[in-house]
C-alpha angles and dihedrals in degrees: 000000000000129000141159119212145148117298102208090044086048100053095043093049085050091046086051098043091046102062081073083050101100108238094222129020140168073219102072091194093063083066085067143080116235114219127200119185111181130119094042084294140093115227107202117193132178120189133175095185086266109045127034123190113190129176135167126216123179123253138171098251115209096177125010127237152075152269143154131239136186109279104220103044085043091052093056103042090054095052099048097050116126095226144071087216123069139186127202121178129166123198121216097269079060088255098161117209113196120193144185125162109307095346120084138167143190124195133146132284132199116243103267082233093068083061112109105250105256114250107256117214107213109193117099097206115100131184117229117223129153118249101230093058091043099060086042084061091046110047083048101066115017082082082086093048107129120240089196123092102198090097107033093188080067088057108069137027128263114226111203115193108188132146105352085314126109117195135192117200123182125173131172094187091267101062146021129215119189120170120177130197132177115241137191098239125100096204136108116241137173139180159107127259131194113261083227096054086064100043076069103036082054091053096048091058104092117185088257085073116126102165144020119208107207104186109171121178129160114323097352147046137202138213121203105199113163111318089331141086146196127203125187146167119266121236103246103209142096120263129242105258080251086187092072083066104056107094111241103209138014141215093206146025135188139184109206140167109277097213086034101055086040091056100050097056094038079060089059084044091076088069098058133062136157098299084042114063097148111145126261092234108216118197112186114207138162094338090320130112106196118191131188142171140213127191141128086273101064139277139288143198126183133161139206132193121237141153111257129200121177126010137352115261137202110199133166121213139181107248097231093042101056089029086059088055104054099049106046082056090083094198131125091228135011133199116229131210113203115182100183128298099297111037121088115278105236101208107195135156117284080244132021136017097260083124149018120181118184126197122189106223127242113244109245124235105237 
């Protein structure tokens, strides 16, 4: 195999394909790219059994083949390369030269064939978004993505496509995310993504992104974003009936400045850290949400203004977990439910259904 390429293309395909390259293996060769040079193009893939990032660049082949080398060495010869302009050559015992002006180098590659065979999706029926929307979805509700692994269905997100809708729903137990858009696609779809698929499905979105290709089928998905794609298991689980939680009627609700109410609780905030998890209690009371807090460190008081309608509420919250919500709401204001002190806070748009947070309250010491 020979080529000449890009160097800068090259690095940062190679940046974007080894964040699927498993840091550490028994297998030492999924530490490791696979290249493909054939058809006047280079194919590179990085796979770790349950992501794949794939992406092509063109090159002037000389001599067709393939190879894999170790991700993160590669990675770093190739950026630091003097040159524009870089050579890559392996001989038949997958001795790889690299070479860039006056700087070469020659270390060992793996056989292509060692490499685990890439998962193939074999339906042929996509669903269109734009990728702007989509990482919008996205960023706003893999916040509520689980780190625990003790319920697998809580660490990933569903994505519903119903009716010209799609829908991404994530819960920890704790919270519920839920963001809709309207789509242009008549089916019926259901499934559960990994919350670390689309980490990198989130990353690969540039802001040059028109459109974004979602293929599932059987065990996996893919997502065509650009020239790259990334293809990932599937969570095989039932998800939790996520409706039952969302609260049907409420005693009080409030429209309040989105950056003045986070300010205020980022300002009793100062007071907690991870020793310290006590509640910011929030009582609402004739257009006022006042907001202490109360740890070894000291004590704090803060208000916001908000338009109230109902009764008044007293409501405890974890700092980190109201303060996600509200900002990955992205609105300049938000309409609150709240439903009594014990029951879960909904967080919407003062207009429309683009998006519905939930928070589980805090119980309140007497």
């Amino acid at each position: 195999m020979k080529f000449e390429c890009n160097r800068s293309s090259l690095s940062e395909a190679v940046s974007n394909v080894q964040r699927a390259v498993a840091p550490k293996s028994v297998k030492p060769i999924l530490e490791g790219i696979l290249i493909k040079a054939e058809n006047n193009t280079i194919t590179l893939s990085g796979y770790n059994l349950e992501m794949c990032i794939s992406t092509t660049l063109s090159a002037n082949i000389r001599e067709e083949g393939s190879t894999v080398v170790t991700s993160k060495l590669f990675s770093e010869i190739i950026r630091k390369m003097p040159e524009d302009k870089i050579t890559i050559e392996v001989d038949d015992k997958n001795i790889v030269y690299i070479t860039s002006g006056r700087s070469d180098y020659k270390i060992i590659g793996m056989p292509a064939q060692d490499y685990p065979e890439l998962p193939i999706i074999r339906s042929q029926e996509s669903i269109l978004i734009d990728g702007e929307i989509l990482a919008s979805m996205i960023r706003q509700t893999i916040y509520a993505i689980s780190e625990n692994d003790n319920k697998p269905a809580y660490t990933g997100s569903l994505f519903e496509i119903a009716d010209g809708t799609i829908r991404i729903v994530s819960v920890d137990g704790i919270r519920l995310a839920i963001r809709t858009e309207k789509i242009d696609y008549a089916g019926e779809k259901s499934f559960i993504v990994p919350g670390k698929a689309l980490q990198e499905v989130q990353k690969l979105i540039t802001p040059n992104t028109k459109q974004v290709s979602i293929t599932a089928s059987g065990r996996h998905i893919i997502f065509r974003i650009d020239n790259y794609s990334m293809i990932s298991r599937l969570i095989e689980t039932e998800f939790i009936n996520y409706r039952s939680a969302i609260p049907t009627s409420h005693i009080t609700e409030l429209k309040v400045n989105t950056r003045k109410f986070i300010n205020t609780v980022e300002r009793m905030s100062l007071l907690l850290n991870e020793k310290m998890k006590s509640p910011i209690r929030c009582y609402i009371d004739n257009n006022m949400i006042k907001t202490t807090c109360n740890t070894m460190l000291g004590q704090a008081h803060d208000e916001v203004e908000a338009e109230m309608q109902g009764e008044n509420v007293e409501i405890g919250f974890n700092n980190r977990y109201l303060l996600d919500a509200l900002r990955y709401s992205e609105t300049d204001e938000v309409k609150i439910h709240l439903s009594g002190s014990v029951k879960p806070m909904v967080i919407m748009p003062t207009e429309g259904d683009s998006f519905l947070f939930i928070v589980v309250p805090m119980r309140l010491a007497k």
